[in-house]
Structure formats: C-alpha cells, structure tokens
Short mmCIF file of C-alpha atoms (C1' of nucleotides) in Angstrom, two decimals:
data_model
loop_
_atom_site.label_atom_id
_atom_site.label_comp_id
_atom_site.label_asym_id
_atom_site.label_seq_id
_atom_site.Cartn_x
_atom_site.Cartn_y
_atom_site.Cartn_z
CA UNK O 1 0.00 0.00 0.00
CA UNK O 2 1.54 3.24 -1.40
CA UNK O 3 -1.40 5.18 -0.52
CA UNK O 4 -1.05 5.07 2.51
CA UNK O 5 2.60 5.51 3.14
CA UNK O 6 2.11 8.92 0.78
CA UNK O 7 -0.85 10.04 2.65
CA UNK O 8 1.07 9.83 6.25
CA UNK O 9 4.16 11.21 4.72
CA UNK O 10 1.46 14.58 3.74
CA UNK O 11 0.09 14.19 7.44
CA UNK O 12 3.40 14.81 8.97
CA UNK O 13 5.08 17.27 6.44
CA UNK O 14 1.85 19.27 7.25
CA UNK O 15 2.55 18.65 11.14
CA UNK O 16 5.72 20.08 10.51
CA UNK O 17 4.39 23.27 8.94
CA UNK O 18 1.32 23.78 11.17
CA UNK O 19 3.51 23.83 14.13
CA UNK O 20 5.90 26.49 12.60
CA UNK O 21 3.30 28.44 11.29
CA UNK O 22 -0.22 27.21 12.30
CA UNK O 23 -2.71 25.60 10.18
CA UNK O 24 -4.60 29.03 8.57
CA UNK O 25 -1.05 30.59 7.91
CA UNK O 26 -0.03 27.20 6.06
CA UNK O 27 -1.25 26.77 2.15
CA UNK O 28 -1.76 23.81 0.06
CA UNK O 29 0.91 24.89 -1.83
CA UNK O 30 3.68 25.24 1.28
CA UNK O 31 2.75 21.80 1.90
CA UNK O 32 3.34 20.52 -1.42
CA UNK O 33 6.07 22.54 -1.85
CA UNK O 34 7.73 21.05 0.94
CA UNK O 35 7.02 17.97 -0.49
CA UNK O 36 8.23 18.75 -3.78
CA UNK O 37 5.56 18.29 -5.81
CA UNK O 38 2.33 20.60 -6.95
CA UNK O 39 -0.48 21.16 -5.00
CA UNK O 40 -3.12 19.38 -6.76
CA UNK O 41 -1.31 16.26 -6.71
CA UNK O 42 -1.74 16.17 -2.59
CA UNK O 43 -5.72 15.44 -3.33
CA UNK O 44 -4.60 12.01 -4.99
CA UNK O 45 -4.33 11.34 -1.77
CA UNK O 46 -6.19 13.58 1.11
CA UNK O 47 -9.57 14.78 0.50
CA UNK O 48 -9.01 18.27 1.49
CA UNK O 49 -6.80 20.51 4.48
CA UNK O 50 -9.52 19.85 7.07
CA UNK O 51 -8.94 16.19 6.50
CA UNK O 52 -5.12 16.55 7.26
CA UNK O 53 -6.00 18.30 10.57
CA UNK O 54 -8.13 15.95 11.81
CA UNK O 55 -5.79 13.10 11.29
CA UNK O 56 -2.99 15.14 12.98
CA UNK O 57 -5.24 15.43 16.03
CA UNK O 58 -7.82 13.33 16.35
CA UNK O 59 -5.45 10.29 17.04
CA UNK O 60 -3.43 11.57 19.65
CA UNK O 61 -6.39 12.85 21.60
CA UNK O 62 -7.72 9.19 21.32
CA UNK O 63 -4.39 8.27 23.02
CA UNK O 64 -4.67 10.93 25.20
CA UNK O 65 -8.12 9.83 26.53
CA UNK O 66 -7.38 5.89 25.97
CA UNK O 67 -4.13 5.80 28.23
CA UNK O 68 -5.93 8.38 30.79
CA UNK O 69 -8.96 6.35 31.51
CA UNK O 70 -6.67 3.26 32.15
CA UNK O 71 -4.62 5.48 35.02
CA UNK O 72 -7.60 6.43 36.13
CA UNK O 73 -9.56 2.81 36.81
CA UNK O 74 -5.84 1.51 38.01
CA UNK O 75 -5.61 1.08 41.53
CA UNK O 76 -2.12 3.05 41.51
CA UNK O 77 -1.44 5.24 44.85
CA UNK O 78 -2.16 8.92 43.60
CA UNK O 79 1.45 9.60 42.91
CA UNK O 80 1.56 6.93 41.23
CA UNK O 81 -1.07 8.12 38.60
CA UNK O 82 0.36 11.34 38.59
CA UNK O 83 3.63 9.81 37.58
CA UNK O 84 2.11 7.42 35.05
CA UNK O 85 0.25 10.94 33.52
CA UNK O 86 3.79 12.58 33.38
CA UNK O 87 4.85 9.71 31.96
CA UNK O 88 2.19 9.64 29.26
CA UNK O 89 2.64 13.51 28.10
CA UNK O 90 6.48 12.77 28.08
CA UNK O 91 6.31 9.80 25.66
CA UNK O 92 3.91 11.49 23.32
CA UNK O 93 6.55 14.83 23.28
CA UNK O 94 9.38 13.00 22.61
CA UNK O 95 7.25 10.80 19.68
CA UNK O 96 5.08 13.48 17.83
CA UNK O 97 5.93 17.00 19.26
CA UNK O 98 4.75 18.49 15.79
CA UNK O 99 1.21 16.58 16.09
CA UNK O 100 1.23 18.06 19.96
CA UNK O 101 1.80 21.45 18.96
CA UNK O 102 -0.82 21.47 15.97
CA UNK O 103 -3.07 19.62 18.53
CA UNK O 104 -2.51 21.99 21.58
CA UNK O 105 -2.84 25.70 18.97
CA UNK O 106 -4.87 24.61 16.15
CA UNK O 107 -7.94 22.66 17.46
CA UNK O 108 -10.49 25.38 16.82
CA UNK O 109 -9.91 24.76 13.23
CA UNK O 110 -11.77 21.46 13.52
CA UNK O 111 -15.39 21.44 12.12
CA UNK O 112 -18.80 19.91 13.05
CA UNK O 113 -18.54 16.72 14.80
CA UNK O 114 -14.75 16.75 14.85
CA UNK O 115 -14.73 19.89 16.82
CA UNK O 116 -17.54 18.52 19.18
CA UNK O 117 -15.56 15.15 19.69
CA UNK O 118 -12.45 16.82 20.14
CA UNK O 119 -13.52 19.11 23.12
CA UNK O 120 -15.38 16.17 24.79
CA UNK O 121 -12.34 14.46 24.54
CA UNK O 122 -10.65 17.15 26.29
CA UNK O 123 -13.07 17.90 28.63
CA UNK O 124 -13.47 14.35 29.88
CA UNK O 125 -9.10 14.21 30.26
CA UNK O 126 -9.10 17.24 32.62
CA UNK O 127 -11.93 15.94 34.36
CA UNK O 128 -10.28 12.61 35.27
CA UNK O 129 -7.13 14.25 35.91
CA UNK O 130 -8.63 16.76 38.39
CA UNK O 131 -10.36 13.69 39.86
CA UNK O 132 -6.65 12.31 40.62
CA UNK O 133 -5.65 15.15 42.49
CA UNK O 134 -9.02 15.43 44.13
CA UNK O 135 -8.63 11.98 45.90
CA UNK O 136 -4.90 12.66 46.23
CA UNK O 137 -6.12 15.54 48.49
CA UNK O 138 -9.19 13.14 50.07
CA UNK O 139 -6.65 10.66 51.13
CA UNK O 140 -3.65 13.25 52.83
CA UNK O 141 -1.46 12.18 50.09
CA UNK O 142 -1.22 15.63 48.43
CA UNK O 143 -0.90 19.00 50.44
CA UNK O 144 -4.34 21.12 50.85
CA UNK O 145 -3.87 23.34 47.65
CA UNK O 146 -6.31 24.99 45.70
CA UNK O 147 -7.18 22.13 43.32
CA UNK O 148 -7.82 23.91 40.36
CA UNK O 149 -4.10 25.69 40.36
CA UNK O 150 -3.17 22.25 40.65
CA UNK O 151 -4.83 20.87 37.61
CA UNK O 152 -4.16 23.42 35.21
CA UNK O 153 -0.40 24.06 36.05
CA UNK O 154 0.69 21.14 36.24
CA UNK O 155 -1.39 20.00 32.48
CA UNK O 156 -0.70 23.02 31.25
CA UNK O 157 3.41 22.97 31.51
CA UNK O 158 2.97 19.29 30.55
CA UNK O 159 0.94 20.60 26.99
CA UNK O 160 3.93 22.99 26.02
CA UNK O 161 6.74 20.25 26.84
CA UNK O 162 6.97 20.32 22.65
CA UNK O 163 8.29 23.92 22.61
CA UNK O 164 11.37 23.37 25.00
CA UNK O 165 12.40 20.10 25.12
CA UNK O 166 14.11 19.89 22.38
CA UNK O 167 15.97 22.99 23.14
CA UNK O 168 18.95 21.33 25.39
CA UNK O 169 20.72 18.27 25.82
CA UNK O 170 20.38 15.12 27.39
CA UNK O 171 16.17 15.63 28.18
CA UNK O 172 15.59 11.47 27.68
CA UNK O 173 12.74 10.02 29.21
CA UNK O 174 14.19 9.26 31.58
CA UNK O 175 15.71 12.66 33.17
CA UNK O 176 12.30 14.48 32.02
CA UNK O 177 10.58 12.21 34.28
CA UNK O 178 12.52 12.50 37.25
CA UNK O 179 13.05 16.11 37.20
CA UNK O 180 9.19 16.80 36.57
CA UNK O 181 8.07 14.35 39.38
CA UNK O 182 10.63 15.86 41.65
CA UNK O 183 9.62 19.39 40.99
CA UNK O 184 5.71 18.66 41.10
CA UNK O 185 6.01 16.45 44.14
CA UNK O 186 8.80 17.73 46.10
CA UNK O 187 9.12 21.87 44.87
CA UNK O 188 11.80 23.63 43.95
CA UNK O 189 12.47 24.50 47.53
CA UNK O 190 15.91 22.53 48.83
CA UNK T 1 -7.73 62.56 21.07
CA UNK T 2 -10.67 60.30 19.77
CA UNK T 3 -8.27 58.75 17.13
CA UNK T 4 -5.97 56.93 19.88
CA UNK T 5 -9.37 55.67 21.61
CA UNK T 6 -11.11 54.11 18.39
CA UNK T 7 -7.39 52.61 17.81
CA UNK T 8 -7.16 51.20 21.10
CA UNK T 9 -10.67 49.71 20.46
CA UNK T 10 -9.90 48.44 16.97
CA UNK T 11 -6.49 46.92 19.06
CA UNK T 12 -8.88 45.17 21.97
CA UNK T 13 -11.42 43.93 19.96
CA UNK T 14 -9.06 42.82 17.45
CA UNK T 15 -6.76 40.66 20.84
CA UNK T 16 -9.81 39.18 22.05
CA UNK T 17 -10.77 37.38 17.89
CA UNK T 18 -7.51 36.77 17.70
CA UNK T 19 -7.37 34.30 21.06
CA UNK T 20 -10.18 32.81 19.52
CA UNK T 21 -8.86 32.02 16.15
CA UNK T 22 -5.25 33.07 15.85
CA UNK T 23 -4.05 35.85 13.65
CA UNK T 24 -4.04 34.53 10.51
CA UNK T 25 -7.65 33.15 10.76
CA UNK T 26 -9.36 36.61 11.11
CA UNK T 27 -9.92 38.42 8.50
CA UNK T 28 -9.97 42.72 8.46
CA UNK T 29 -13.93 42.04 7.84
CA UNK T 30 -14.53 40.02 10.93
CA UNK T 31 -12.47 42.68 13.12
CA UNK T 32 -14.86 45.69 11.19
CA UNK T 33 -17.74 43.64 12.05
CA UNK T 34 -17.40 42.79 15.44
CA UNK T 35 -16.41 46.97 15.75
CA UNK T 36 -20.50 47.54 13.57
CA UNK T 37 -18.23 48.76 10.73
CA UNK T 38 -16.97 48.25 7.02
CA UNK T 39 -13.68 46.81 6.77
CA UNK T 40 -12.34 49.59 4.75
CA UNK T 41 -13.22 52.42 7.86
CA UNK T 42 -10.47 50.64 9.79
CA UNK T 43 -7.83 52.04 7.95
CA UNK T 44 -9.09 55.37 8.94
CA UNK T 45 -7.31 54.32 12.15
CA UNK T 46 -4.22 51.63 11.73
CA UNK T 47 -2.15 51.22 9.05
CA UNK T 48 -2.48 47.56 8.45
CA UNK T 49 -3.30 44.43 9.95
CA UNK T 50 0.14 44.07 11.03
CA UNK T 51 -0.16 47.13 12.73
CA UNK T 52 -2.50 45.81 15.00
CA UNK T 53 -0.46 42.93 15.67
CA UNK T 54 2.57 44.52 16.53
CA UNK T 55 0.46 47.10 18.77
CA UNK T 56 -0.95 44.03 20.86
CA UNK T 57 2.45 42.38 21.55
CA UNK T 58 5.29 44.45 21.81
CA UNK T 59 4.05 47.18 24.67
CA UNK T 60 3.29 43.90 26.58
CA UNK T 61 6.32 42.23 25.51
CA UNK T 62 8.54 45.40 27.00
CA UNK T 63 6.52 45.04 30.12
CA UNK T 64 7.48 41.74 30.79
CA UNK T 65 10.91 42.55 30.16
CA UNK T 66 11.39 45.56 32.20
CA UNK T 67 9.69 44.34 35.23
CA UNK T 68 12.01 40.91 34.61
CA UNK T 69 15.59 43.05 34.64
CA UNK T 70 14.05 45.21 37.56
CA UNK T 71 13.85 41.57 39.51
CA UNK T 72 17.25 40.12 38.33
CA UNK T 73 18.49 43.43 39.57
CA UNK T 74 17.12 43.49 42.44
CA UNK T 75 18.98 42.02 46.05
CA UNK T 76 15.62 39.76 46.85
CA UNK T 77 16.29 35.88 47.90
CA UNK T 78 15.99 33.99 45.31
CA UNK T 79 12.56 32.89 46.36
CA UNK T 80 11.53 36.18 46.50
CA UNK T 81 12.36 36.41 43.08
CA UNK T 82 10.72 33.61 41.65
CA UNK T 83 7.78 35.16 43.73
CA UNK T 84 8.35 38.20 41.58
CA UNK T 85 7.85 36.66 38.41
CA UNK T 86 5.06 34.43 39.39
CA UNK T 87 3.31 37.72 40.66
CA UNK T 88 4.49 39.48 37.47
CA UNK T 89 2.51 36.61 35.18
CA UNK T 90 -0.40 36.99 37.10
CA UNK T 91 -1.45 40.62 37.19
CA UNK T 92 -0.58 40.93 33.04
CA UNK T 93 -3.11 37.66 32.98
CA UNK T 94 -5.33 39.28 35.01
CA UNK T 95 -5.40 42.59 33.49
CA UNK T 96 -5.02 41.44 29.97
CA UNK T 97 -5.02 38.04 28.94
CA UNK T 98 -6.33 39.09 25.85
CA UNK T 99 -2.81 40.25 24.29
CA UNK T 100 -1.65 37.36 26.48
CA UNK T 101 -2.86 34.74 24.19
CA UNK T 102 -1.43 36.39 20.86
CA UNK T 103 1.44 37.10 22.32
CA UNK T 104 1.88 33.44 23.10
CA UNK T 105 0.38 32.32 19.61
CA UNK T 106 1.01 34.58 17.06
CA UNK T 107 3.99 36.02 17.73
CA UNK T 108 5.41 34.33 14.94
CA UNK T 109 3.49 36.66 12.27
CA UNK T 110 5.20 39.76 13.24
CA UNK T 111 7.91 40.80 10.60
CA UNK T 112 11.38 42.13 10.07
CA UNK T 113 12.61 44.67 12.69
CA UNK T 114 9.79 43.19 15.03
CA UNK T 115 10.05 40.10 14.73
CA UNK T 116 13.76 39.66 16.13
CA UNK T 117 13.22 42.73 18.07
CA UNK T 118 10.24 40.06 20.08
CA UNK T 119 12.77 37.25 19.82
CA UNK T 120 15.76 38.77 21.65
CA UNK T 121 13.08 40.05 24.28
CA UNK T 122 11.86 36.55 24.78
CA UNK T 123 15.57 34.95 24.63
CA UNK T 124 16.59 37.64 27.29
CA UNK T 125 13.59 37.20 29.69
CA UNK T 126 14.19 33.42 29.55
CA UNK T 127 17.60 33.92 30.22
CA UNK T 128 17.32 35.96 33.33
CA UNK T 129 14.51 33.31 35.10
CA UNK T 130 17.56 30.89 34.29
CA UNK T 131 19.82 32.62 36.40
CA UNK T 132 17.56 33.08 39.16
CA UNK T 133 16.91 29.43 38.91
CA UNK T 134 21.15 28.95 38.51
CA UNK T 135 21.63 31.19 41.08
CA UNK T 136 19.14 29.44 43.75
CA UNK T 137 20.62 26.17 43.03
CA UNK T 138 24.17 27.39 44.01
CA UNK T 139 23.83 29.20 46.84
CA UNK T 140 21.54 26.33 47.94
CA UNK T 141 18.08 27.94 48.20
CA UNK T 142 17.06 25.52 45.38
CA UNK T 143 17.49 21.56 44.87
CA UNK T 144 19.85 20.38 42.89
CA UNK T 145 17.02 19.12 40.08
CA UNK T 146 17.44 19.79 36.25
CA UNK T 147 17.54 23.50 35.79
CA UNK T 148 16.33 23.53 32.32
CA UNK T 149 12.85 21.74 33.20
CA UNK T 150 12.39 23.89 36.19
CA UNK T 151 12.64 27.12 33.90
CA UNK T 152 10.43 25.70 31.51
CA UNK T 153 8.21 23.97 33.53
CA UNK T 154 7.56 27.02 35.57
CA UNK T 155 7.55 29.56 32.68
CA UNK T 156 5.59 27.23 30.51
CA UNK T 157 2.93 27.19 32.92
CA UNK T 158 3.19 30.95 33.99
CA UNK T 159 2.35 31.77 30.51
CA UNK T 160 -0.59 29.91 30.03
CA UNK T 161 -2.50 30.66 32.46
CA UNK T 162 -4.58 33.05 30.46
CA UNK T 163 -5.91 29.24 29.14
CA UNK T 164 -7.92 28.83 32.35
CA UNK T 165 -7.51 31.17 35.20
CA UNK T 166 -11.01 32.58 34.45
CA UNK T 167 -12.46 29.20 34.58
CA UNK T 168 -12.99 28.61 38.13
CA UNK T 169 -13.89 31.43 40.91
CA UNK T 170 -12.50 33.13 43.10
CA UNK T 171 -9.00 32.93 41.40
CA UNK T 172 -8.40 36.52 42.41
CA UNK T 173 -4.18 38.02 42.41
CA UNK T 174 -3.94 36.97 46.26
CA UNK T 175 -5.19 33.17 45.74
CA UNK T 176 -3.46 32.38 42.22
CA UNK T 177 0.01 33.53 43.99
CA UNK T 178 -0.35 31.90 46.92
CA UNK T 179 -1.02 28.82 45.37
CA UNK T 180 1.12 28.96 42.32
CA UNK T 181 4.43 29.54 45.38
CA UNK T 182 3.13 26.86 46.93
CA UNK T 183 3.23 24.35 44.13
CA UNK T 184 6.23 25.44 43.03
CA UNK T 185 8.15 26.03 46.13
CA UNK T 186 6.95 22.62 48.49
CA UNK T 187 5.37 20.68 45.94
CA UNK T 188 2.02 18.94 45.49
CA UNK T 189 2.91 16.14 48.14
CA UNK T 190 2.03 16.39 51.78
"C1'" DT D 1 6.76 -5.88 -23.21
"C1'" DA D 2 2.27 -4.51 -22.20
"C1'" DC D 3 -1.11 -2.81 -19.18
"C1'" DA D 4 -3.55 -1.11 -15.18
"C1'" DA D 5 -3.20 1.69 -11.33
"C1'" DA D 6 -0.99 5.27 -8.80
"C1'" DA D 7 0.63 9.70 -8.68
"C1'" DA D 8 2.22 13.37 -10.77
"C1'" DC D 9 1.15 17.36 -13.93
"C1'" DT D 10 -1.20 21.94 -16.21
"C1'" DA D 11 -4.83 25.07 -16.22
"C1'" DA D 12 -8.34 27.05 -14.32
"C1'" DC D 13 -12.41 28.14 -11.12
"C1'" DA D 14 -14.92 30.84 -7.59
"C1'" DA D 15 -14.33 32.75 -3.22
"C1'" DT D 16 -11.82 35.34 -0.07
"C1'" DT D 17 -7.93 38.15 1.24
"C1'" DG D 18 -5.72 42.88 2.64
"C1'" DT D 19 -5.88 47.18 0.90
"C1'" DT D 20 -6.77 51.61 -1.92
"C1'" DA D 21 -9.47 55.42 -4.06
"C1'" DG D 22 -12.93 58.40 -3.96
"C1'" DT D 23 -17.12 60.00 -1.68
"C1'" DT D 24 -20.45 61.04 1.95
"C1'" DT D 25 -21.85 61.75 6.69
"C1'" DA D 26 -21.01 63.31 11.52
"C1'" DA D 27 -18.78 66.03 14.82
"C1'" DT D 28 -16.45 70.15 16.38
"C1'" DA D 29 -14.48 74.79 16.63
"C1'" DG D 30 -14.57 79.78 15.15
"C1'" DC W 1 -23.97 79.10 10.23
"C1'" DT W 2 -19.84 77.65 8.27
"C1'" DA W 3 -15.55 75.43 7.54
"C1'" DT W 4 -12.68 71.74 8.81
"C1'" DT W 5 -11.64 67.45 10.05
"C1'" DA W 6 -12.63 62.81 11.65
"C1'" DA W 7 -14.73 58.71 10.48
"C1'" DA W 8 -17.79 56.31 8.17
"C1'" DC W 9 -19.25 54.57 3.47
"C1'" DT W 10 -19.27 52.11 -1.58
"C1'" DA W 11 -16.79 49.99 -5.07
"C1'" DA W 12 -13.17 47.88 -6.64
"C1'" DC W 13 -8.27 46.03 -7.20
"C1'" DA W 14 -4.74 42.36 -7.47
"C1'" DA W 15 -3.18 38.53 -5.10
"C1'" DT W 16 -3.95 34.37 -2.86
"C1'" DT W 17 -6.89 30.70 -1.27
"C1'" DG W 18 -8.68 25.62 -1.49
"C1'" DT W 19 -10.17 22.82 -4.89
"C1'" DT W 20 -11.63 20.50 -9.48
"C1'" DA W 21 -11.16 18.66 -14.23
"C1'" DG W 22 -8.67 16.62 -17.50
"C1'" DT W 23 -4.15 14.85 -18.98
"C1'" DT W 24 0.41 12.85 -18.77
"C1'" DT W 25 4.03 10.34 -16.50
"C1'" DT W 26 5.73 6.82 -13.40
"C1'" DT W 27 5.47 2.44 -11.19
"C1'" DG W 28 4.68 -2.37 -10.37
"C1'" DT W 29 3.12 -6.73 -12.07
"C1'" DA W 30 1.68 -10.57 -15.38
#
DNA sequence: TACAAAAACTAACAATTGTTAGTTTAATAG
DNA sequence: CTATTAAACTAACAATTGTTAGTTTTTGTA
C-alpha cells in the first residue's frame, strides 16, 4: 500500500508546517512545496486541508483519553497516577511534538462533529485528571492546595513540553521524568 | 484625542478574535464587524493588519521585560524572586489576557525589525529566570534538580495561564500567587 | 513488453484576502 | 452658520486561497 505511506508522509510534512506556522497561515501549496511536488497532486491522496488536521489530532487525543482512563480505573497510589500521567505527556513529546503542537494551537480549526468530539475528549481528560488530584487531596497524600491551580499548572506545563524540550541536551525520558516528578512532588524549595 | 481611543478599540477587539482564532484566521472584515463597521473604515485608524499585531504584543512584551531586569536586579532571595515573576505573570493575565494569548500564539506573524526585536526580548527574559533558577541552586536555596525543566516547567505554565484562570472562581491576584508559590516552592505532596 | 493503477502534472475556477481610491456623513471649533 | 476634520461609506483592485477537471508520467506486475 503506497497510498497510505504517501498520505502519512502529507500528514506529517503538514505537522511540521502547522507547528511552525499554524494551520490558517499554512497553504496547500507550502505543503506541497515542501514535499516537492504541486499542489493538486496532494488530493490524490487527502480529500481536502480539514482532512489533514483531523488526522494530525484526532489520534493523539484518542491516546490521550485511551491511556488516561486506564490510570484512572488503576488502583495506583495517587502519585503513582500522577507519575504514570507525566509519563504519558512525556512519551507522546518525545514521539510526535509536531502533532502536539498542531493539537494543543490549532484545534479550533476542527469542524462539526470533529470539533464537538475533540472538546469532549478534552473535557473528559481534565476531568479525570482533576479527579486524581481530588482523591490525592481526600486521602492526605497531596498538600491542601487549591485544586484547580493544581490541575491546570501542572497540564498546562505538561501541553507545552513540545516547545522546549528539544531545546537542550540530554532531556531522555528518563531525566524528564525525574526532574518533573521531583519538581511537582517535592518543589523547587531545597 | 478620539483617534488613539477608536485605535485602542480596533487593538482590543481585534486581541480578544484573535485568542479565539489566531491571527491569521481573522480576517480585516470580521475585526470591522465585530467593531459595527466596514472593513475599509479601519484604515481610517491603523495602518495595516500588522499594525495591529505589533500594537498588541510588543508594549506587553517590553513590560514583561522591564519588570524581569528590575527583579534580576534586584537584592531579593531567590525565592523572593521567583515570587516576583510568578506575581508578574499573574497581574498581566489578570489585566489582559487578551494580548496574552497572541502574544503566546502569534507572535510568529510579526515581521522584520519586530520580529527579532520580540525574539531577543523573549531569549533575554528566559535567560534571566535561568539565572535566578542557577543562582538558587548554588547558593543552595534551590534543589539540585534539572535547571532547564524547572525554567520551563515554571515559565511554561506561567504563561498559560490566560488558558484557564477565568475558569474557576475566586482565582483573584492573592489566591493564584499563593497557590502557584506553593506548588512550586513545596510541591504537590504532603 | 504490455497494461492497469498510482501519482504526478497543467490550467483554471470561484471565493476570499488585505488594501486603496474616492465619496459622503457626523462632529467640532470659530 | 460655516468650515474643517474625523470617520464612516461604496466599489473595486490584485493577489492568494482551497479545490476541481482533465491529462500525462511513473510504477509495479503478469
């Protein structure tokens, strides 16, 4: 199947210029430029731009939400689940960090029942990760902070890992883990 | 001076579509029509879409920057400087989060002169929370964690807060500080 | 080698883009 | 009241947009 090795190869050149430029700023003809060829010839293969954006996104939300709920349902201590979230945002970076970017600036380009999906998706992630940290304060394992602060900082600086972590040296999976669990559960504080 | 007041309009209006779409997405007629005008008028008032652009970033850029060297600068501890720049985040969210989200976004579509002119800002300001962070860690005021993910981590999170801090209540100055210091400086974990 | 399918091409379209020119209305100062 | 200026308007432009139609080239297989 050539089809389908040509389409991916358009899904990620396009990655590549979303995140660089955003999806409105990029044409059909920067992608197919970057792919050397015309831009007409990228609809042997993708129906049209929207398409491209939803494959970018849509499948790494599904991830999102499909590793989330299993944290969730685990019976993990609450650091634990925080750790395993960490964990999950880190992986994806270091995988896709184009598809994260176009995900985390250019979902309000989706349409209809894409859009819809996409923010239930969302909705439903910060829900269950808020419900972590709820029980994590429930059970005395995390400090008596306001919740919401909590939730959003923490996701938030997890969302924009793609923009810096490429940026120095030696940020494996390994180190990124450590250093975020020790900052989030320990502070900065010596 | 009605002139700089229907500017500074056509400026706000134009900050608040462009966090919901991004730049590039709005067009000169959607700005005229959320202002109850013809495209065309606007140029009575700004030069060019760019113009508006530029207006909306840079002033806030230079605040950011100025109030960063006054901190650097200044003989606080170190966690009084961190506190500093956490407050600093908050009351330009607060007061204009707006700008905040282009800034973040679309700073990428400024040109030229203004474009590298935004860049060195941003390259300075990170630099300067790195040496606070450097400069904790050696005197021992900070742990010895990787200083790279505690700059971005913290900064990452700092800057998009404009994402969700008017979410949830009662996430006035006082409460967002005290409970962004005390994530950041003891951790989640009790 | 021949042939079908895949994937490129050229040319063009209708719509939308930022912007300009020229004109009319509204507001203000003498 | 009048003159000036600010600020709106209509109409249009040239360029760019995503996309389609029809055609040619390339590729893989029998």
């Amino acid at each position: 199947m050539k089809i389908t090795d040509r389409k991916a190869e358009i899904v990620a050149v396009s990655a590549r210029l979303f995140k660089e430029k955003g999806y409105s700023a990029v044409t059909m003809r920067d992608i197919a430029q970057a792919m050397d060829i015309k831009a007409a010839s990228l609809y042997n293969h993708i129906q049209s731009k929207q398409e491209i954006l939803v494959l970018i996104i849509i499948e790494i939300a599904e991830e999102f939400t499909s590793v989330m709920n299993e944290i969730v349902n685990s019976n993990l201590s609450t650091l634990e689940k925080i750790e395993k979230v960490i964990q999950l945002h880190i992986k994806i970076t270091l995988r896709n960090s184009d598809a994260l970017a176009c995900l985390n600036n250019d979902w309000m380009h989706l349409t209809d029942d894409q859009l819809s999906y996409f923010i239930k998706m969302r909705e439903d992630y910060e829900q269950n990760f808020r419900k972590i940290i709820q029980e994590g304060i429930q059970n005395g394992q995390l400090k008596k902070s306001n919740q919401e602060v909590m939730v959003y900082a923490i996701l938030s600086s997890l969302r924009t890992m793609y923009l810096w972590h490429s940026k120095s040296k030696g940020l494996d999976e390994k180190t990124l883990l450590k250093s975020f669990t020790s900052l989030y559960f320990k502070g900065l504080e010596n």
